[in-house]
mmCIF file of C-alpha atoms in Angstrom:
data_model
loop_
_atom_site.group_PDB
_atom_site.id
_atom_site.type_symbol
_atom_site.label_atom_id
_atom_site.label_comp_id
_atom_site.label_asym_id
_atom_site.label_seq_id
_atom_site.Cartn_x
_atom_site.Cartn_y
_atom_site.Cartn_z
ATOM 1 C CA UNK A 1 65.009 -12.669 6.362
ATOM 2 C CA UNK A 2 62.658 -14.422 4.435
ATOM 3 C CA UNK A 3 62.406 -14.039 0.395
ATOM 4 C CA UNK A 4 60.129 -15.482 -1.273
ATOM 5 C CA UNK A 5 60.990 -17.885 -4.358
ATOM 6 C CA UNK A 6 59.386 -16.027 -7.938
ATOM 7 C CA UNK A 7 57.745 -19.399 -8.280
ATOM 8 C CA UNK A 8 55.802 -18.970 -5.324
ATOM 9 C CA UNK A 9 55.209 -15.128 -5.498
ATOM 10 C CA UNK A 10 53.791 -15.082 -9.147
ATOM 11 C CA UNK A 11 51.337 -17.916 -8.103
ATOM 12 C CA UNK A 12 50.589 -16.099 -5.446
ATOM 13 C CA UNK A 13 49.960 -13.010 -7.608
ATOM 14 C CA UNK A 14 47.740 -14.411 -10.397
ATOM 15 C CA UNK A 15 45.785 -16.348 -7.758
ATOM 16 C CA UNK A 16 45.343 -13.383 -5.816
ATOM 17 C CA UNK A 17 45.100 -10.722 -8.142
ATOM 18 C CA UNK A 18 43.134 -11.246 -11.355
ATOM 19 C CA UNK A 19 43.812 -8.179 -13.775
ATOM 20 C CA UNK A 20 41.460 -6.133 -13.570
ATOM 21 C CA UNK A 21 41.007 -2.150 -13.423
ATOM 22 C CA UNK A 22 40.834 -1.986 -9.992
ATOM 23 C CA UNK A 23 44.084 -4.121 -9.192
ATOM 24 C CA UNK A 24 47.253 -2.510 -9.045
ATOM 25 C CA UNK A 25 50.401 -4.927 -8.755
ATOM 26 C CA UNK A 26 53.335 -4.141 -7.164
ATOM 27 C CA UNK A 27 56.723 -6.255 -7.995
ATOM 28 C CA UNK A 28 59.434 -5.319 -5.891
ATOM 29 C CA UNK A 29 63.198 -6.923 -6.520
ATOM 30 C CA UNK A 30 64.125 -6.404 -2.767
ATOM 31 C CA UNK A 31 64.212 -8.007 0.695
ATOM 32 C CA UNK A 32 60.922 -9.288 2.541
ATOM 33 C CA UNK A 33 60.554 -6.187 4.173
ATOM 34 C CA UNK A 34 60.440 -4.431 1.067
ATOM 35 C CA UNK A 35 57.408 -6.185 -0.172
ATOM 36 C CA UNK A 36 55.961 -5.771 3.428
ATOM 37 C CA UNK A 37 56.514 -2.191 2.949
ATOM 38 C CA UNK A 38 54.346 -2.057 0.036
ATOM 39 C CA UNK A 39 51.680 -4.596 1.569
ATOM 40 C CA UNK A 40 51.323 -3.365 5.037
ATOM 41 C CA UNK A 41 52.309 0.543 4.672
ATOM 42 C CA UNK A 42 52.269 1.873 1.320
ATOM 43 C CA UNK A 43 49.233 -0.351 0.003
ATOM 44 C CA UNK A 44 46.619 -0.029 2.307
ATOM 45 C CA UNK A 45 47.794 3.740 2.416
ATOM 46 C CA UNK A 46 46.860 4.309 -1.457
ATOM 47 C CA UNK A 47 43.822 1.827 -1.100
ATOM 48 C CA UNK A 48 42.296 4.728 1.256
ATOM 49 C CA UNK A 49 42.632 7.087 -0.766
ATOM 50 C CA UNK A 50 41.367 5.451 -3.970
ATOM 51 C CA UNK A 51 38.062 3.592 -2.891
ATOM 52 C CA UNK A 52 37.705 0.444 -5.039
ATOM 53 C CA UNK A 53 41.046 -0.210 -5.565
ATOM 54 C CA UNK A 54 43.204 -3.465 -4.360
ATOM 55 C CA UNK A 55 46.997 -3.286 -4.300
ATOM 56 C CA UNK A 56 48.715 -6.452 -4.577
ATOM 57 C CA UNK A 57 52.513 -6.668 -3.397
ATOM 58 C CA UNK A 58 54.738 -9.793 -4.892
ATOM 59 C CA UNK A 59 58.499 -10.215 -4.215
ATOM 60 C CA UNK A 60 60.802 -11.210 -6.796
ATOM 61 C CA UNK A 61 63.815 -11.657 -4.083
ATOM 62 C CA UNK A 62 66.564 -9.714 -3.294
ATOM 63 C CA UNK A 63 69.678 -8.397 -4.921
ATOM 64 C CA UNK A 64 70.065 -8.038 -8.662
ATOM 65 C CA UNK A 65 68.698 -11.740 -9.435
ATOM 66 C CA UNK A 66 65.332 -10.002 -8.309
ATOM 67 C CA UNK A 67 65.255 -7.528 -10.811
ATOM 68 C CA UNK A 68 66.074 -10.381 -13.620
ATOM 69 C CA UNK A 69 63.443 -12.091 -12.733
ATOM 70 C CA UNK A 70 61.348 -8.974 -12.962
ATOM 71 C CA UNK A 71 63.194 -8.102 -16.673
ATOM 72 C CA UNK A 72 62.175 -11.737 -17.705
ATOM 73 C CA UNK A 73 58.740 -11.448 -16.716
ATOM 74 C CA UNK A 74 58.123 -8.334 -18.604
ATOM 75 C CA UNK A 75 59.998 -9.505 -21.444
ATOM 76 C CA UNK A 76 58.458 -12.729 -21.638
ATOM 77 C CA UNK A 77 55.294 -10.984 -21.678
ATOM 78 C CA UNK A 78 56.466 -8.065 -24.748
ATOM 79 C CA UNK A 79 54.028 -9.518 -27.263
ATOM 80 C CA UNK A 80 51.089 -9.583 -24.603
ATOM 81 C CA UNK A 81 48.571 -6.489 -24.433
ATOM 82 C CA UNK A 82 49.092 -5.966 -20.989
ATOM 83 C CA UNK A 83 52.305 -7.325 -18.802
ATOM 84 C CA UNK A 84 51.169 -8.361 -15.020
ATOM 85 C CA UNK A 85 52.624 -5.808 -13.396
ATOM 86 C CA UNK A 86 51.581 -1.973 -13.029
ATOM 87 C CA UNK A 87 54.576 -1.044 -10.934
ATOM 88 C CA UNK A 88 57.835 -2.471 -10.350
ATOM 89 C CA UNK A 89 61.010 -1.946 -8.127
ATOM 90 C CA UNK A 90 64.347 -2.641 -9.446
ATOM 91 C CA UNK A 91 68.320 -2.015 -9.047
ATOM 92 C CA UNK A 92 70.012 0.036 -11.558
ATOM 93 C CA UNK A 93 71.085 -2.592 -13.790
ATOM 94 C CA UNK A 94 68.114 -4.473 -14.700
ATOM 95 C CA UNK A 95 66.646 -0.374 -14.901
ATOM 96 C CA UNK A 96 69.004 0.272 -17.696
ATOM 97 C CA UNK A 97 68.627 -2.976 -20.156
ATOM 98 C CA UNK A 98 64.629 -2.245 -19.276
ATOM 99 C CA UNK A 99 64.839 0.902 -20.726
ATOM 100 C CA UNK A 100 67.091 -0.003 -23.767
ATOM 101 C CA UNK A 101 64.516 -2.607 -24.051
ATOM 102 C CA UNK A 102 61.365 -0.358 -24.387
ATOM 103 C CA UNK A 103 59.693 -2.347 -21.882
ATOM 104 C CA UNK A 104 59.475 0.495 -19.328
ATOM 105 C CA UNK A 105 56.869 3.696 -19.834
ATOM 106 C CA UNK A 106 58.315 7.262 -19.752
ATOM 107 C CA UNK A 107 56.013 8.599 -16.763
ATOM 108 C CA UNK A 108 58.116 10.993 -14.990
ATOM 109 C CA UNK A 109 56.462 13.847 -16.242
ATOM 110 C CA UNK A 110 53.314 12.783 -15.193
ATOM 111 C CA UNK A 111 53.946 12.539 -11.507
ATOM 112 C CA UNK A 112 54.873 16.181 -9.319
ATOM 113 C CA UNK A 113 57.432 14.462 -7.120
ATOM 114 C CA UNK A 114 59.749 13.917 -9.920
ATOM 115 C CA UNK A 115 60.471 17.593 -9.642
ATOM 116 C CA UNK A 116 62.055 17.004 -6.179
ATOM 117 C CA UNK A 117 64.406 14.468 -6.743
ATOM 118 C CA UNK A 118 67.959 16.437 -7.224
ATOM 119 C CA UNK A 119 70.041 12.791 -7.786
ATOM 120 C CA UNK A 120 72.046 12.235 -10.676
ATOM 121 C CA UNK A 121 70.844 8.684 -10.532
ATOM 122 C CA UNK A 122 67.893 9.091 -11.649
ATOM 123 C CA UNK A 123 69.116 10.200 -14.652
ATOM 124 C CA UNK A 124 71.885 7.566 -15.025
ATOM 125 C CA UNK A 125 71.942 4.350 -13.906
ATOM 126 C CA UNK A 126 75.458 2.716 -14.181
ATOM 127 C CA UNK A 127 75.946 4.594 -17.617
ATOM 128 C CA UNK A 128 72.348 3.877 -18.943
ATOM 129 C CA UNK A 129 70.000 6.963 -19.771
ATOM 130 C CA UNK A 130 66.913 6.280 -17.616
ATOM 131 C CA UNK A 131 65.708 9.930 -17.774
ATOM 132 C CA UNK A 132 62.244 10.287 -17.449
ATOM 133 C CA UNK A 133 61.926 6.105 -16.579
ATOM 134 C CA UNK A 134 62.633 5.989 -13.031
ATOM 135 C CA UNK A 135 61.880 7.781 -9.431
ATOM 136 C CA UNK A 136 64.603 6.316 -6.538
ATOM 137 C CA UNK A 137 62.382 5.202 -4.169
ATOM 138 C CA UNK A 138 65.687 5.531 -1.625
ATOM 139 C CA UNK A 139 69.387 6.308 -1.731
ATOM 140 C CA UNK A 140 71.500 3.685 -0.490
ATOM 141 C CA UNK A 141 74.778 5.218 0.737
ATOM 142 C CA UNK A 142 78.476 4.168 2.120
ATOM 143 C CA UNK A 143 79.954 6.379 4.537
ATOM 144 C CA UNK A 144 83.313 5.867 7.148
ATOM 145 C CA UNK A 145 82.075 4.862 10.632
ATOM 146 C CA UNK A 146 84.614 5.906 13.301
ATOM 147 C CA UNK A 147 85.302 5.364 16.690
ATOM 148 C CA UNK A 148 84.842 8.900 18.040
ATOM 149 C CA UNK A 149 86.547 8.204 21.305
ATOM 150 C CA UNK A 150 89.741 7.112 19.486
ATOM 151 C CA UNK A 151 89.594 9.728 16.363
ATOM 152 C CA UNK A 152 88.520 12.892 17.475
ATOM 153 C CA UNK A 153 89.378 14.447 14.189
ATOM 154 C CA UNK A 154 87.939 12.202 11.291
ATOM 155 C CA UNK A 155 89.581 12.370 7.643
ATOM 156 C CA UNK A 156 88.020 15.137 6.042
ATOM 157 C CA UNK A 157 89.502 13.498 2.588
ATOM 158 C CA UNK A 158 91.032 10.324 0.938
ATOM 159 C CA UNK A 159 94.500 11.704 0.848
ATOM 160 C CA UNK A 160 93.639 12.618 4.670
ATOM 161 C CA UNK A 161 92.521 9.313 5.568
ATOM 162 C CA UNK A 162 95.786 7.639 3.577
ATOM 163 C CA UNK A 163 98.215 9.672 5.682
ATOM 164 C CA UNK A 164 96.299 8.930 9.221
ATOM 165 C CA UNK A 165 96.069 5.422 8.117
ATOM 166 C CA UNK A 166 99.841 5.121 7.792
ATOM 167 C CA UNK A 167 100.367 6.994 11.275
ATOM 168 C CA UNK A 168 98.051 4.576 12.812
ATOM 169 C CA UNK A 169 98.514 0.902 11.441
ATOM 170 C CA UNK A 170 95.628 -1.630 11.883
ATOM 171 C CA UNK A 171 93.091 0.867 12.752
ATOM 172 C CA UNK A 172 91.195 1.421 9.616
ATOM 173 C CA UNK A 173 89.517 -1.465 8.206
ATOM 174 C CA UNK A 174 87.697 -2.518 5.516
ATOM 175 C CA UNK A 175 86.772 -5.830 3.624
ATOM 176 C CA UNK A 176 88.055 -5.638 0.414
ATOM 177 C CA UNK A 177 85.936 -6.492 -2.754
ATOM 178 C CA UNK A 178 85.200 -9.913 -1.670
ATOM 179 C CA UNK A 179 83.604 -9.164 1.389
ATOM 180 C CA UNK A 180 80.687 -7.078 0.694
ATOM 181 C CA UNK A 181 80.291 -3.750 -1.032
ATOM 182 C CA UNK A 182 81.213 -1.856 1.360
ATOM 183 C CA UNK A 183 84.132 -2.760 0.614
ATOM 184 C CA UNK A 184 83.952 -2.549 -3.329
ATOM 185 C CA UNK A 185 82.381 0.838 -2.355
ATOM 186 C CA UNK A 186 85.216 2.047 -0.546
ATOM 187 C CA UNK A 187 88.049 0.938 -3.732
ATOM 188 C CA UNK A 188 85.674 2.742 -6.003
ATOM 189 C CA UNK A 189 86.206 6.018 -3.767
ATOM 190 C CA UNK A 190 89.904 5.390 -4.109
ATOM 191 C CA UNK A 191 89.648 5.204 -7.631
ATOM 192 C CA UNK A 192 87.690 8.793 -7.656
ATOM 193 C CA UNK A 193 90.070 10.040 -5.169
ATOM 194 C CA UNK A 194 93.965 9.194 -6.784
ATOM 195 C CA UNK A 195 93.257 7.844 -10.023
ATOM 196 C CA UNK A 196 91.578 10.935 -12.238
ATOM 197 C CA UNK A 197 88.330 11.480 -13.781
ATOM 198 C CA UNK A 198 86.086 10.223 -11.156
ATOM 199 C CA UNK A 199 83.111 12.221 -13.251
ATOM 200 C CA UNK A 200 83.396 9.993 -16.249
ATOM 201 C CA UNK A 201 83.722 6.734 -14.436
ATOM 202 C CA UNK A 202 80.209 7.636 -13.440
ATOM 203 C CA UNK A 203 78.930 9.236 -16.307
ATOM 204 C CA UNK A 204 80.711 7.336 -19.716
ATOM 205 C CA UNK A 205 81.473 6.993 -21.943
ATOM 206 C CA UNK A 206 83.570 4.277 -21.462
ATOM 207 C CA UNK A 207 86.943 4.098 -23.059
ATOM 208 C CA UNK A 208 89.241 1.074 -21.885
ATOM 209 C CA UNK A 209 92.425 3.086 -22.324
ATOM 210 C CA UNK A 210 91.624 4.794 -18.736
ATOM 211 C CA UNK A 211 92.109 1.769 -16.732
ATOM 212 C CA UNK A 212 95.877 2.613 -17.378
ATOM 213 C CA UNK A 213 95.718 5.498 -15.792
ATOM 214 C CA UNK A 214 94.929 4.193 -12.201
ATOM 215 C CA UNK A 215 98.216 2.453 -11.831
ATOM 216 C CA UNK A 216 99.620 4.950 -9.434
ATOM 217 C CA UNK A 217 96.367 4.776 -7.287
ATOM 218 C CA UNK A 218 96.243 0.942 -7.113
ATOM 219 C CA UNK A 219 99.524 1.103 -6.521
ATOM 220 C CA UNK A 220 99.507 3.219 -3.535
ATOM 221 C CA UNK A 221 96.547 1.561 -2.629
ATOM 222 C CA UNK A 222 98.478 -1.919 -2.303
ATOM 223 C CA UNK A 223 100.608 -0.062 -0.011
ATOM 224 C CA UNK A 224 97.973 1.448 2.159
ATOM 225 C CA UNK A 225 96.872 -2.476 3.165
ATOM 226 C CA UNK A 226 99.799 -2.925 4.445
ATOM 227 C CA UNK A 227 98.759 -0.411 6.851
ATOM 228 C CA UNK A 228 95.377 -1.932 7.656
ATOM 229 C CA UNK A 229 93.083 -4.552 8.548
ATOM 230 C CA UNK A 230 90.747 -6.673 5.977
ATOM 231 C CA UNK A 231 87.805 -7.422 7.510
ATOM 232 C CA UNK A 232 85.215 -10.254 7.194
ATOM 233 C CA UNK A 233 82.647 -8.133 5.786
ATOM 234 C CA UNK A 234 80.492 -5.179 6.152
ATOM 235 C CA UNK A 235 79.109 -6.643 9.452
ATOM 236 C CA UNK A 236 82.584 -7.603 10.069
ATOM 237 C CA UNK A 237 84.025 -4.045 10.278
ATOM 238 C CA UNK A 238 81.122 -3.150 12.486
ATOM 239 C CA UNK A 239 82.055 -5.673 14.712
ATOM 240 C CA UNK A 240 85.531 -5.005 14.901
ATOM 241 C CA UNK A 241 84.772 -1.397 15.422
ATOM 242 C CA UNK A 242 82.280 -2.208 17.978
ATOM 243 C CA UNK A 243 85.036 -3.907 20.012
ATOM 244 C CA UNK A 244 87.467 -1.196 19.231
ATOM 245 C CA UNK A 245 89.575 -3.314 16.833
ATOM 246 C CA UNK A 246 89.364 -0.987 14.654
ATOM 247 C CA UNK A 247 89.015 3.389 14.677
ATOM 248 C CA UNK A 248 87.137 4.170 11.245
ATOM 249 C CA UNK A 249 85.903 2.103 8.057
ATOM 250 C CA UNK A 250 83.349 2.187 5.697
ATOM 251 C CA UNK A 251 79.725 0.819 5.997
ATOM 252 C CA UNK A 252 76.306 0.852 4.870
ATOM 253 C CA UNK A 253 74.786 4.006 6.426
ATOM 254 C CA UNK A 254 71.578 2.169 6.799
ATOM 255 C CA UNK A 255 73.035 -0.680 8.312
ATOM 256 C CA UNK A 256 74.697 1.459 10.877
ATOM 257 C CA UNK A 257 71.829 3.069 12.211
ATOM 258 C CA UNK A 258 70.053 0.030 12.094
ATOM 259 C CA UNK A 259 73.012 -0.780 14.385
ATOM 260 C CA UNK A 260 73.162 1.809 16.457
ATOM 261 C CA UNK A 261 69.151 1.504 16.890
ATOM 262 C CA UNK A 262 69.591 -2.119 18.432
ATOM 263 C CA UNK A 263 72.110 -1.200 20.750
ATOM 264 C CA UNK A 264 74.890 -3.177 18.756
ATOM 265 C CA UNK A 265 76.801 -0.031 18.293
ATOM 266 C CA UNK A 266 77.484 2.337 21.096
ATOM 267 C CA UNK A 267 76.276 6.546 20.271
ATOM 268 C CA UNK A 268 79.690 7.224 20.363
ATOM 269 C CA UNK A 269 80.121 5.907 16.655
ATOM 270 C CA UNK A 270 79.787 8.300 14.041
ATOM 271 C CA UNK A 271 79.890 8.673 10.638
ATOM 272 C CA UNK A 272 81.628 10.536 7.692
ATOM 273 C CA UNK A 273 81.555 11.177 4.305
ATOM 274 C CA UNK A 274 85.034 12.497 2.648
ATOM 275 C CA UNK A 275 85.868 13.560 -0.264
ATOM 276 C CA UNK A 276 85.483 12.898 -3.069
ATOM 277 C CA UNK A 277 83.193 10.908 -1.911
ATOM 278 C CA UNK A 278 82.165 7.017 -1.618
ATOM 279 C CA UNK A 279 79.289 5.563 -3.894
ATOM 280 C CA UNK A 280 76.019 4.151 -3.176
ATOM 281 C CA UNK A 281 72.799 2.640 -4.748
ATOM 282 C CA UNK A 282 69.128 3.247 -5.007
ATOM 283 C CA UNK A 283 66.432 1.669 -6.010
ATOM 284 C CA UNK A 284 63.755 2.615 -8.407
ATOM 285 C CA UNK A 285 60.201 3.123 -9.010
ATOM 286 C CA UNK A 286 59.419 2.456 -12.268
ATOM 287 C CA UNK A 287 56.541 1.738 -14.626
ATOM 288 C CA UNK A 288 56.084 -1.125 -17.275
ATOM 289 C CA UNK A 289 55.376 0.065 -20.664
ATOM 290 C CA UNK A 290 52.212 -1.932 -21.619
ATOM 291 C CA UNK A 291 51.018 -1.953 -17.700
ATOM 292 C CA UNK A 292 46.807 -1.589 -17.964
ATOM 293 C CA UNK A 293 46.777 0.350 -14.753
ATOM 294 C CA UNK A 294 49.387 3.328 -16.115
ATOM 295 C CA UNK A 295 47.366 6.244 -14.174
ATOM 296 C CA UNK A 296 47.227 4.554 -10.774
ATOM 297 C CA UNK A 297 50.675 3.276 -10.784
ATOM 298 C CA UNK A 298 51.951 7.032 -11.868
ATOM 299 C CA UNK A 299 49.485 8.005 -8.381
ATOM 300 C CA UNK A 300 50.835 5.147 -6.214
ATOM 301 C CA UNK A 301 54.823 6.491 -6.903
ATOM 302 C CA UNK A 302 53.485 9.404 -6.230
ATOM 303 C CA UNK A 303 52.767 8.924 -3.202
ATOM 304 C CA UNK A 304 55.509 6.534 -2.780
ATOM 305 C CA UNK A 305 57.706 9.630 -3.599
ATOM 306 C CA UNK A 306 56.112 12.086 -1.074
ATOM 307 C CA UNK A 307 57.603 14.369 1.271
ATOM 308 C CA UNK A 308 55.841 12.474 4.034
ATOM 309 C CA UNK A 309 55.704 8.996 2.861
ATOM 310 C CA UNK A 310 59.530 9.709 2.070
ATOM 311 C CA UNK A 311 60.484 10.502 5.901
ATOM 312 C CA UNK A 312 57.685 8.603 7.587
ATOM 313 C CA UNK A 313 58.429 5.266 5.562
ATOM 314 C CA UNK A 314 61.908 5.416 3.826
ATOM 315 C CA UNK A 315 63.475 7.494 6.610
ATOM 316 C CA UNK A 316 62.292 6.442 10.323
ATOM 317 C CA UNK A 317 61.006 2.698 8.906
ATOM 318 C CA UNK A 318 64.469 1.601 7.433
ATOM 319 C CA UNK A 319 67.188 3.894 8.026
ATOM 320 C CA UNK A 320 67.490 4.613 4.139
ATOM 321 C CA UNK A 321 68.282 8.190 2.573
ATOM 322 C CA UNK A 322 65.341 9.386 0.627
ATOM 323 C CA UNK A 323 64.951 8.726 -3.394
ATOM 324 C CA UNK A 324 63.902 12.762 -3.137
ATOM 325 C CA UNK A 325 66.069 15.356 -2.254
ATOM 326 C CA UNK A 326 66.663 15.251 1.856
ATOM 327 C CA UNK A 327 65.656 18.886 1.932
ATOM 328 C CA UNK A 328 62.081 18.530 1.473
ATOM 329 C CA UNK A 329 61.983 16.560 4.452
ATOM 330 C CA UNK A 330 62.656 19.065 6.663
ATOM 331 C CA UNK A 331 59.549 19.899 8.706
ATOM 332 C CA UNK A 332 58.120 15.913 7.968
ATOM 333 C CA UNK A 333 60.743 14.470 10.455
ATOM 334 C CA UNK A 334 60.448 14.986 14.047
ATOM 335 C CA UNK A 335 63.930 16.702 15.453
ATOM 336 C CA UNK A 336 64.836 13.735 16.352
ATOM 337 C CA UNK A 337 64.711 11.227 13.127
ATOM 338 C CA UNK A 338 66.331 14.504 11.345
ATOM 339 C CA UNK A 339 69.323 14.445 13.533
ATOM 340 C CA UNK A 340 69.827 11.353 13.408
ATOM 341 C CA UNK A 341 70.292 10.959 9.728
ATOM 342 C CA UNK A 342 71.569 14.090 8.852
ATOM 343 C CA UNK A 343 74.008 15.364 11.713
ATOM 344 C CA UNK A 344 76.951 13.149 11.026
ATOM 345 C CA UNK A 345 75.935 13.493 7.182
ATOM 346 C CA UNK A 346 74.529 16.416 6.586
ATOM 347 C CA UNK A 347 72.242 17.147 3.195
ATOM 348 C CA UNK A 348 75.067 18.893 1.686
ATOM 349 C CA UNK A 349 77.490 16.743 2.322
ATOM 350 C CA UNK A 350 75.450 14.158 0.194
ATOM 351 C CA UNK A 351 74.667 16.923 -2.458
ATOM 352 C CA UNK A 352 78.735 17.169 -2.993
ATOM 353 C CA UNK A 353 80.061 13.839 -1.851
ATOM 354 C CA UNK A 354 76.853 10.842 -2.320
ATOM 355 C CA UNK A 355 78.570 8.887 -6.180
ATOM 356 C CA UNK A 356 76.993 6.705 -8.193
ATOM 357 C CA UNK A 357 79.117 3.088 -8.436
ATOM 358 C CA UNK A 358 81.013 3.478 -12.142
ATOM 359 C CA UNK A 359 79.543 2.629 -15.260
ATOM 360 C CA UNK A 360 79.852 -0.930 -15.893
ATOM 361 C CA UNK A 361 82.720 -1.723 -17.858
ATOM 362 C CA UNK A 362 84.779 0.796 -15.669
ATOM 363 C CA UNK A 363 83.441 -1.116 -12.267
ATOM 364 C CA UNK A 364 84.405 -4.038 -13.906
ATOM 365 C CA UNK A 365 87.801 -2.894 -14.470
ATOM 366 C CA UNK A 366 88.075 -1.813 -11.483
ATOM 367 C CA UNK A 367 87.892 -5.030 -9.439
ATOM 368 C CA UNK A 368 89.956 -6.830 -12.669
ATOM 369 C CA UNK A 369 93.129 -4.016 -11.300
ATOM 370 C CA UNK A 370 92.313 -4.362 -7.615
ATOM 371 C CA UNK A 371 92.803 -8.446 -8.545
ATOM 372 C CA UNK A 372 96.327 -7.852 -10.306
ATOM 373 C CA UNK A 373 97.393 -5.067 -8.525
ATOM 374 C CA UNK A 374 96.453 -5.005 -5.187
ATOM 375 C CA UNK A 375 95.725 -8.086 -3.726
ATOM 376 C CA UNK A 376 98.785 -9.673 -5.029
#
């Protein structure tokens, strides 16, 4: 997939888009196909319905490195009357130094669609306060994919899945923390599941004394590997499960389906998500403080956050969860897009069981006490 360098997409930007009241740029911290999202779908769609006005789509590139670049613009810029960009799309991270930075405008309020979003990440994003700063524009989320020919009864629960695990060496897999985060996904739902207070991990505040307390679950985790099979990464344990290698591990829901879609995965695979639980990510919409175009970006994410925009583009064009609660999508997805995001997963299974990753210093120590005490 192609990303474009920042070099290239801010030139692009200012040659493209003088500032003006009738321009509204877009900077998105994502993939290629997230800035064609915004170009091809989402733009023209908002240019329609506000005569006059040009959106103008730039990508910053993928992963959190894309969001930094985003951070650096806008901070660069802090002195400036106006920053370049109206709206912007960014990870958690970058979202929560934004915010402690003041360089992001408290619009939630101003947009209806912020009343449907029931996530507790768009309150907190890796133990920053970005209430009232963000709308996810989709919920990224880990699940177990199993082999429903070989594991007719999935793990309803960690403690579940240990005890199976042990009764069936070298058929779960998973890829560690090196190998993707699916994997790094999958230790933080361990960590939820046997080593205490999985609320404050998520929610702060952080107090480096609990790290002590997961001994026993790392512990029993090192023993649990020696019951399964470390895969290459996140495609890696869809391979292997495609060739049944492997019964059950955890993936990228998203990536599944967009599996499954391309015949790469048979309909017989299915997913799960046990308790406690198993974390994943969104991204956010989010508005910069000193943009000149505050009004239209507040109506462009709110459209971007709309029941149908939600299921027609988030939903059926990428496989993603919505950034709004799934239940107001009911009746905007055909029978068959609904069922096939929400049978195996159902909405309330990712009211109780969808986590947010930890706070920072607790996902940190984390993968410091899966080092020492798990993979050695």
């Amino acid at each position: 997939m192609r990303i474009l360098t920042i070099a290239c997409s801010l030139a692009a930007l200012m040659a493209a888009s003088p500032l003006s009241a009738q321009t509204l740029n877009v900077a998105t911290a994502g993939d290629q196909n997230m800035v064609d999202y915004v170009k091809d779908y989402l733009g023209p769609m908002f240019e329609k319905s506000h005569p006059g006005v040009k959106v103008v789509s730039v990508g910053t590139g993928a992963g959190d490195s894309g969001s930094q670049k985003i951070y650096e613009k806008l901070d660069a810029q802090k002195s400036s009357a106006t920053t370049d960009f109206d709206v912007v799309v960014i990870h958690q991270k970058a979202a929560g130094t934004m915010v402690k930075e003041g360089l992001l405008a408290k619009y939630t309020d101003k947009v209806d669609t912020a009343k449907l979003v029931s996530s507790e990440s768009a309150k907190n994003a890796l133990g920053a306060d970005v209430s009232g700063f963000v709308i996810p524009m989709f919920q990224s989320q880990t699940a177990l994919a199993y082999n429903a020919d070989l594991l007719k009864s999935p793990p309803n629960s960690f403690a579940e899945l240990r005890d199976w695990a042990k009764k069936n060496p070298k058929q779960f897999g998973y890829n560690g923390i090196k190998g993707g985060m699916s994997g790094v996904a999958f230790v933080a739902g361990w960590v939820y599941a046997f080593g205490g207070d999985a609320d404050r991990l998520i929610k702060g505040p952080y107090d480096p004394a609990v790290k002590a307390s997961w001994d026993g679950a790392l512990a029993d985790l090192k023993e649990f590997n020696k019951s399964v099979v470390i895969t290459p990464g996140n495609a890696g344990t869809l391979d292997m499960l495609n060739r049944g290698e492997i019964a059950i591990g955890p993936v990228w829901v998203d990536m599944f389906y967009s599996w499954q879609a391309d015949g790469k995965l048979p309909p017989n695979m299915k997913l799960k998500l046990a308790s406690p639980g198993m974390p994943g990510q969104p991204m956010y919409y989010a508005v910069p403080e000193k943009t000149a175009n505050r009004k239209l970006a507040e109506e462009f994410i709110a459209l971007a956050t709309s029941p149908q925009v939600q299921a027609d583009g988030i939903v059926k064009k990428f496989n993603w969860y919505p950034g709004i609660d799934a239940k107001n999508l009911e009746g905007k997805l055909d029978q068959a897009a609904w069922n096939k995001l929400f049978t195996d997963i159902t909405p309330s299974d990712l009211a109780k069981n969808a986590k947010s990753f930890p706070i920072a210093p607790y996902f940190n120590d984390i993968l410091e006490g899966y080092e020492k005490k798990v993979s050695n």
